[in-house]
mmCIF file of C-alpha atoms in Angstrom:
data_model
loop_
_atom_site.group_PDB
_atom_site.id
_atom_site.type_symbol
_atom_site.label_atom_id
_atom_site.label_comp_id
_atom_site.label_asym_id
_atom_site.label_seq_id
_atom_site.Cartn_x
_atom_site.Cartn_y
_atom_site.Cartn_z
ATOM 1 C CA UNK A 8 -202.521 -16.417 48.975
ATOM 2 C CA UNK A 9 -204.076 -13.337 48.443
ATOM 3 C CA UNK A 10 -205.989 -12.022 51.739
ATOM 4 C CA UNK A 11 -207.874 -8.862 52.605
ATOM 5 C CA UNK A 12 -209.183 -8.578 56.508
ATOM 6 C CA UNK A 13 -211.171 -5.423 56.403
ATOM 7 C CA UNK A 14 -214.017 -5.130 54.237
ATOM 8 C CA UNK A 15 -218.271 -3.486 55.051
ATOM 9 C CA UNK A 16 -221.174 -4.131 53.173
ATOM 10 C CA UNK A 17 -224.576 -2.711 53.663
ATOM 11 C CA UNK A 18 -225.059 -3.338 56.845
ATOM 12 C CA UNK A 19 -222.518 -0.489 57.448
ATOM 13 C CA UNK A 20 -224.150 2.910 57.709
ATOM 14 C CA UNK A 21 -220.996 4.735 56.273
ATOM 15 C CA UNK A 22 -221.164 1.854 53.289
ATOM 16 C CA UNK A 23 -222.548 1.384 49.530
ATOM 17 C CA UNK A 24 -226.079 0.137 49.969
ATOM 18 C CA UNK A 25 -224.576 -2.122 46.607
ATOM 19 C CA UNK A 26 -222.162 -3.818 48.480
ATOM 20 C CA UNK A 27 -223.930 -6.622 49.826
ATOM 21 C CA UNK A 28 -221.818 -9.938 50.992
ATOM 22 C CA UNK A 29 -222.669 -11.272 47.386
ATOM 23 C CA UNK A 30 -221.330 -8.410 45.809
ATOM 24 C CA UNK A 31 -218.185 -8.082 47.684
ATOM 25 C CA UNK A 32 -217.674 -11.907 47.166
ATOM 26 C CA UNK A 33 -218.123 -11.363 43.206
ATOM 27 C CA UNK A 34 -215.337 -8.165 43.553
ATOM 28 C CA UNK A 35 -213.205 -10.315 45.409
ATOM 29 C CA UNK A 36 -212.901 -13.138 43.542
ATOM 30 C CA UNK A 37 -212.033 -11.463 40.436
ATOM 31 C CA UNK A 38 -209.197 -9.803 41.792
ATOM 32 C CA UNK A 39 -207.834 -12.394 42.818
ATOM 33 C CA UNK A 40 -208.594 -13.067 46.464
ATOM 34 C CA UNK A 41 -208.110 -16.378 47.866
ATOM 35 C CA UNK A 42 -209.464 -15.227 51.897
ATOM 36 C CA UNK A 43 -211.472 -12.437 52.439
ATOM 37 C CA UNK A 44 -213.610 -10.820 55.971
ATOM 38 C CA UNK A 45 -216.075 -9.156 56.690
ATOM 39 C CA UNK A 46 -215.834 -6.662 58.824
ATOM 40 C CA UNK A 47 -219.152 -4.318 59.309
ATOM 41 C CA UNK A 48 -218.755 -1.580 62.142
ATOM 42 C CA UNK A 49 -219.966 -3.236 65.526
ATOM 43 C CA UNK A 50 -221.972 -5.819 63.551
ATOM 44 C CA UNK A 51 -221.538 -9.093 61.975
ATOM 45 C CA UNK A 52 -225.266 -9.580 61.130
ATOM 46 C CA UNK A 53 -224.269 -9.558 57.351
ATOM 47 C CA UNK A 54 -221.931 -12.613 58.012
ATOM 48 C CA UNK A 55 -224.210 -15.572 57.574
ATOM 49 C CA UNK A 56 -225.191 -14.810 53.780
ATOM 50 C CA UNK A 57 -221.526 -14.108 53.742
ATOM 51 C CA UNK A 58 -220.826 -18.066 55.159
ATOM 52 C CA UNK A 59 -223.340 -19.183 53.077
ATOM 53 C CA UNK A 60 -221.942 -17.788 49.588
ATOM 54 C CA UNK A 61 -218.332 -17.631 50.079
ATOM 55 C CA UNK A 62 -217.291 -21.436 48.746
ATOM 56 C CA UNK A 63 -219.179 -20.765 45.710
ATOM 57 C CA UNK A 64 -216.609 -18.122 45.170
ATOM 58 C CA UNK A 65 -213.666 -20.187 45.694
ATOM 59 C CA UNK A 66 -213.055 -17.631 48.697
ATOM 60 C CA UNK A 67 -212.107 -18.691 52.542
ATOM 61 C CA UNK A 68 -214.275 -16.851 54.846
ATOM 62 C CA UNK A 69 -213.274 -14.703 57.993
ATOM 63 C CA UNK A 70 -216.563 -13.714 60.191
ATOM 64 C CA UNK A 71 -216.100 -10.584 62.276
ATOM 65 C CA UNK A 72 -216.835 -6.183 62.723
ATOM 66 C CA UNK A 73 -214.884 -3.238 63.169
ATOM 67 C CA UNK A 74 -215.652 -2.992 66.546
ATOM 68 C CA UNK A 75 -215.149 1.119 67.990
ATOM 69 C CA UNK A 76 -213.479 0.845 71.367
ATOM 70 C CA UNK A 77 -214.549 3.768 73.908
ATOM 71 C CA UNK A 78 -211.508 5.320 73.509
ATOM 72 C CA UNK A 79 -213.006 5.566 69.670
ATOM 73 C CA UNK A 80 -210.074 3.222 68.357
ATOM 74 C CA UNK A 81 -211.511 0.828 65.770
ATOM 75 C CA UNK A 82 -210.179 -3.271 66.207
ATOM 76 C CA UNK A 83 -210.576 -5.659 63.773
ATOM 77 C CA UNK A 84 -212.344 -8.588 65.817
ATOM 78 C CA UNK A 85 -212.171 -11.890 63.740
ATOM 79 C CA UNK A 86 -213.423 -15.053 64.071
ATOM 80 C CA UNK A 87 -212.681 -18.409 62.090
ATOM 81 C CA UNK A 88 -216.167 -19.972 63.473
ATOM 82 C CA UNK A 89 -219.564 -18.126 62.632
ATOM 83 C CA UNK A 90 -221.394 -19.098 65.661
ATOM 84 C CA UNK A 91 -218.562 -17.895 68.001
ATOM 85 C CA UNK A 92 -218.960 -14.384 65.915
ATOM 86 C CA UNK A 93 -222.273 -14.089 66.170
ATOM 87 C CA UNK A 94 -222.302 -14.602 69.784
ATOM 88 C CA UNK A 95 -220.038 -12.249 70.124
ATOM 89 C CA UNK A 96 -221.994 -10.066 67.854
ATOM 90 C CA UNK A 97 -224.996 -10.500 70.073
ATOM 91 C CA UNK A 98 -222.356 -9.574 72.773
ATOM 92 C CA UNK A 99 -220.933 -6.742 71.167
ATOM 93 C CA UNK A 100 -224.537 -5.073 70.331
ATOM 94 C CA UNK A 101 -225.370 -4.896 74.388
ATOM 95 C CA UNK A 102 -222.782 -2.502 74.858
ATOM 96 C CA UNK A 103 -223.149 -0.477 71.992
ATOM 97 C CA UNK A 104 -223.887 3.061 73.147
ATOM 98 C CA UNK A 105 -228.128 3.046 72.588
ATOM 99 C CA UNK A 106 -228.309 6.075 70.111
ATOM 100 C CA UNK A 107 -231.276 5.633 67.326
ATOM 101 C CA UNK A 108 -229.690 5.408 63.817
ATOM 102 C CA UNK A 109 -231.559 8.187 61.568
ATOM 103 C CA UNK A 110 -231.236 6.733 57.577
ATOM 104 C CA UNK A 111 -231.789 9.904 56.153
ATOM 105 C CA UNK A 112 -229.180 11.561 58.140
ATOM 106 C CA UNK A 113 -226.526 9.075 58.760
ATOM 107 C CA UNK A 114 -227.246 6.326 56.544
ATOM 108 C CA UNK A 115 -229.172 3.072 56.269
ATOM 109 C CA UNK A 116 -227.772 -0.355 58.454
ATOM 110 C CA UNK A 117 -229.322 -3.540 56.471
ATOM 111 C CA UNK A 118 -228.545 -7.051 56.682
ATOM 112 C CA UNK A 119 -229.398 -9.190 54.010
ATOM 113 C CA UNK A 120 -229.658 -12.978 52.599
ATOM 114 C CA UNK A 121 -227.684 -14.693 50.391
ATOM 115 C CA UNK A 122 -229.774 -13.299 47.647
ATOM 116 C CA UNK A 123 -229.819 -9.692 49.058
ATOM 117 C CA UNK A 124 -233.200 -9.625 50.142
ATOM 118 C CA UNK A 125 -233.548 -7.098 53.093
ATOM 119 C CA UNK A 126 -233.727 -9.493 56.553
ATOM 120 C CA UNK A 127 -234.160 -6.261 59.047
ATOM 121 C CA UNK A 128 -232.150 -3.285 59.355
ATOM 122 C CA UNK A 129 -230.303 -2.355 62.973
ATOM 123 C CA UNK A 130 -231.601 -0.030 65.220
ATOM 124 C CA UNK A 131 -229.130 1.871 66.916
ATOM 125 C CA UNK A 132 -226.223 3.950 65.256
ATOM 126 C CA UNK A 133 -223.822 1.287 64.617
ATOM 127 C CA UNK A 134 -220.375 3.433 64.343
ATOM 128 C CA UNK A 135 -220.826 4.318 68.009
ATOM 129 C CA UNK A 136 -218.729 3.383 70.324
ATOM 130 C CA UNK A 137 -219.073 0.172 72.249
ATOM 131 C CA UNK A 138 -218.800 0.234 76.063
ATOM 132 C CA UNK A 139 -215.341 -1.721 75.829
ATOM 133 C CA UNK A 140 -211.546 0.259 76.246
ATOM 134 C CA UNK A 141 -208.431 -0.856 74.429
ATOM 135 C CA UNK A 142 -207.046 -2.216 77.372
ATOM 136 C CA UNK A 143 -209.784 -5.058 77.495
ATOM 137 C CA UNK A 144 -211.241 -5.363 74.018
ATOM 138 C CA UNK A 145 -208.556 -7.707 73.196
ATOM 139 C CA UNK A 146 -208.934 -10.664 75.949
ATOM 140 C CA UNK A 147 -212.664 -10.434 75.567
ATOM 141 C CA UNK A 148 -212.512 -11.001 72.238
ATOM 142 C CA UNK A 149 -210.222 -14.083 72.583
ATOM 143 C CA UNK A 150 -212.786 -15.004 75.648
ATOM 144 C CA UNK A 151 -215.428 -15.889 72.306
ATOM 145 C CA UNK A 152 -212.682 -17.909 70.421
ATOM 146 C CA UNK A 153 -211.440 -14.827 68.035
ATOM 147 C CA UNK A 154 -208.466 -12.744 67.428
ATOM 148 C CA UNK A 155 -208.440 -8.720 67.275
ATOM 149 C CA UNK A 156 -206.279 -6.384 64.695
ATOM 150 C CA UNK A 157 -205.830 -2.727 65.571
ATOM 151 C CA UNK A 158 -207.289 -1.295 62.755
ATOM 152 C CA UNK A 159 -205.378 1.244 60.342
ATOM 153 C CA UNK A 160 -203.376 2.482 62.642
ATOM 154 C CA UNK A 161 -200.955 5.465 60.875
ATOM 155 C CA UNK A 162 -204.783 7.013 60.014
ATOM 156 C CA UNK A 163 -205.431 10.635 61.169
ATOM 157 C CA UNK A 164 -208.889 9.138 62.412
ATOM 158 C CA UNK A 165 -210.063 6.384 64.768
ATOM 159 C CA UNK A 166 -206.523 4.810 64.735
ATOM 160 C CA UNK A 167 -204.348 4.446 68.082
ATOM 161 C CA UNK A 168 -201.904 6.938 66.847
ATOM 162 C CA UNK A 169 -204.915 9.485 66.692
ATOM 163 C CA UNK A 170 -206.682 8.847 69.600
ATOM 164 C CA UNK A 171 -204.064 7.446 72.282
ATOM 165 C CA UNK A 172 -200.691 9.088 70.509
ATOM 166 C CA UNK A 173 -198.725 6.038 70.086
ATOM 167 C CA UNK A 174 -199.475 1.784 69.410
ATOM 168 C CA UNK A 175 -199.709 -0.135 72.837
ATOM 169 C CA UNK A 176 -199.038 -3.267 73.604
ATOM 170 C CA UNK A 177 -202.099 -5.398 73.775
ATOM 171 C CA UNK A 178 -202.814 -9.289 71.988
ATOM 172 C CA UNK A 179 -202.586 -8.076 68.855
ATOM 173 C CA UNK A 180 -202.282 -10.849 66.193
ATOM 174 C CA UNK A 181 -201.051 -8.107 63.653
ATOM 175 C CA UNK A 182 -201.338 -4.465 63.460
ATOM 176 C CA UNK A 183 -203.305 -3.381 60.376
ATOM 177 C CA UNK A 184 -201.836 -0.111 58.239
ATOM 178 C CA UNK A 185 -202.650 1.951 55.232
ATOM 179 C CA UNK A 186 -199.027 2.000 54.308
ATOM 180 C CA UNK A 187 -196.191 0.098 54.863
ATOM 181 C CA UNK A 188 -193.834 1.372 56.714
ATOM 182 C CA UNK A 189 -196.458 3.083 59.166
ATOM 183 C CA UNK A 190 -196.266 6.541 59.484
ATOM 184 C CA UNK A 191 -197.985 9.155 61.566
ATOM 185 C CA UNK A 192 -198.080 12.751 60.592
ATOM 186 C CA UNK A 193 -194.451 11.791 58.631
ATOM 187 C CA UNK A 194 -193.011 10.329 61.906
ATOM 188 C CA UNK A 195 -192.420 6.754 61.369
ATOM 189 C CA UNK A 196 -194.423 4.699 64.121
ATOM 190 C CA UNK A 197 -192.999 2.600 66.970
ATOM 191 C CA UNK A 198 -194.628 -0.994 65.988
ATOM 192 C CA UNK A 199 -193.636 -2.762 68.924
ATOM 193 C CA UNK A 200 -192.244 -5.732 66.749
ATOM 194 C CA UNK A 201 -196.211 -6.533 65.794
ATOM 195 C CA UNK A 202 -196.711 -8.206 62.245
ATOM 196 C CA UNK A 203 -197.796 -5.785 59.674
ATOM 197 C CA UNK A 204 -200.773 -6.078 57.279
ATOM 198 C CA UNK A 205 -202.134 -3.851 54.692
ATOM 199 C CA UNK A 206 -206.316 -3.830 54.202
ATOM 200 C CA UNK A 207 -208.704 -2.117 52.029
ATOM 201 C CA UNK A 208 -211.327 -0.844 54.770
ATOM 202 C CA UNK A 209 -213.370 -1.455 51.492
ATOM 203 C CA UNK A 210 -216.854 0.628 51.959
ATOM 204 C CA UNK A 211 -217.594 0.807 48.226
ATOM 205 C CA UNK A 212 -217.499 -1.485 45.420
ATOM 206 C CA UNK A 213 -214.469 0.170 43.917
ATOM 207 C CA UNK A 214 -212.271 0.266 47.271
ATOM 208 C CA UNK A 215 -212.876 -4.029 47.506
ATOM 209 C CA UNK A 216 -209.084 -5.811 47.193
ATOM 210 C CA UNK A 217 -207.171 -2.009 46.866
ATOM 211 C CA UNK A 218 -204.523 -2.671 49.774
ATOM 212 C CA UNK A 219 -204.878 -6.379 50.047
ATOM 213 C CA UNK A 220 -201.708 -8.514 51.049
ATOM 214 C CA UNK A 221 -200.057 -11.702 50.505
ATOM 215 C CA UNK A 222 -200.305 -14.645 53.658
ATOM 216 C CA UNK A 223 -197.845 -17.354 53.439
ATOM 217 C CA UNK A 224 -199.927 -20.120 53.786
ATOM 218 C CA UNK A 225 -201.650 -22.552 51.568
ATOM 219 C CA UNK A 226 -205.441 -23.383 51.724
ATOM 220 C CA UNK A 227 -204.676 -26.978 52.988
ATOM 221 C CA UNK A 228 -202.360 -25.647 55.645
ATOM 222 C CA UNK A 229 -205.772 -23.371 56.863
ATOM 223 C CA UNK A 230 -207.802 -26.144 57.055
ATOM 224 C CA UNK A 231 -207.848 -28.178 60.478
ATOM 225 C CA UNK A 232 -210.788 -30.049 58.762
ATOM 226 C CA UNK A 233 -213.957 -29.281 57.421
ATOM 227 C CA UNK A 234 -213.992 -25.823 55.847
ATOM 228 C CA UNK A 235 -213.044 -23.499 58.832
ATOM 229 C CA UNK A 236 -209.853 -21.942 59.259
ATOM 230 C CA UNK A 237 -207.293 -23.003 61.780
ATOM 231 C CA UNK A 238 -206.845 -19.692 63.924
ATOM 232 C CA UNK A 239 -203.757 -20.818 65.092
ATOM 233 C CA UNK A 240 -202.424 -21.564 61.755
ATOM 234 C CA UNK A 241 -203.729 -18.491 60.686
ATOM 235 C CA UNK A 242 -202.401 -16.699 63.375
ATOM 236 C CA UNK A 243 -199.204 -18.228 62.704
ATOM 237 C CA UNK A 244 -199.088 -17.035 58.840
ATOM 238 C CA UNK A 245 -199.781 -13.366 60.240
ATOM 239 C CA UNK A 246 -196.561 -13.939 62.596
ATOM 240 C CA UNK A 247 -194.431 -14.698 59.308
ATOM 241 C CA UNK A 248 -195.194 -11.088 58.158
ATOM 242 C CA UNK A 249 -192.370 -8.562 58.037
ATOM 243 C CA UNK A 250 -192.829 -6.594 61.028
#
């Protein structure tokens, strides 16, 4: 199937103010994608209109944020289970460094419904860092039931090969690149053996499904029951990507 990990909507400051989970649902499913997430920066507060709308769409949900380490590395934090994610969202949001967003400077942080009516809008900046390192990120994300990404990481900005230098080791499900191979400054990067992903790190409604991937799994394999994804089987599709 067709799967793309990293996408923002509104909610995210640096995002289109258009892109709300309906909207990046619609985009989605006409190119083609069978599981999508969403992935605001330290926020998942757009995820529940996301739950809400996604079977209409014929899409499989992943609930989660593109959570800024202190280090300034961004992670891909994902969740199979809503209420999980937003407990760790509630989590997540206590350590966020307490600076006031300013909307006319920085941009505006609004979560929505399912039929984009404005809910609230978040106070504090949300592409701050959160008060979390890379060494622990990972095991406290798995402590809420979820499984972490590194995020991008051959960019010349909040990757690990721009702020740490090389990838560490860590419980990385996957690594998450712009290209593939991975390549920093046109030195090919030391992967440790992790399985490779391409996402589109969609903030606009143009960017949604431009460096998805294919997961070798089927939609019955996902399912455990009900309509929430099997992380393990999930996790287990990931492992079957070339590395």
């Amino acid at each position: 199937m067709l799967a793309d990990l990293h996408n923002h909507s509104c909610l995210s400051p640096c995002g289109d103010l258009n892109l709300s989970p309906k909207t990046l649902l619609e985009i989605g499913a006409s190119k083609g994608l069978k599981l999508m997430a969403l992935t605001d920066h330290n926020s998942s507060l757009n995820c529940p209109a996301f739950a809400k709308l996604s079977k209409q769409y014929g899409i499989i949900p992943i609930f989660g944020m593109e959570a800024t380490t202190n280090e300034e590395v961004h992670v891909l934090c994902l969740f199979s289970n809503l209420e999980k994610c937003m407990a760790f969202n509630d989590y997540a949001y206590s350590i966020l460094t307490p600076f006031l967003n300013n909307p006319d400077k920085t941009g505006d942080q609004v979560y929505v419904d399912e039929d984009e009516n404005i809910l609230g809008e978040v106070e504090y900046y949300l592409v701050n860092p959160l008060d979390l390192s890379i060494d622990n990120i990972g095991e406290k994300v798995i402590e809420y039931g979820g499984i972490v990404i590194p995020a991008h990481v051959d960019r010349v900005a909040f990757s690990m090969s721009s702020q740490l230098g090389v990838i560490v080791d860590g419980p990385w499900s996957a690594l998450e690149c712009v290209r593939i191979p991975p390549s920093f400054h046109d030195n090919q990067l030391d992967t440790h053996g992790y399985p490779l992903i391409t996402s589109s790190d969609a903030h606009y409604c143009e960017h949604v499904s431009r460096r998805s991937f294919e997961l070798d799994v089927s939609e019955e394999e996902l399912f455990s029951g009900g309509y929430e994804v099997d992380l393990e089987v999930f996790k287990a599709a990931l492992g079957r990507r070339l590395r």
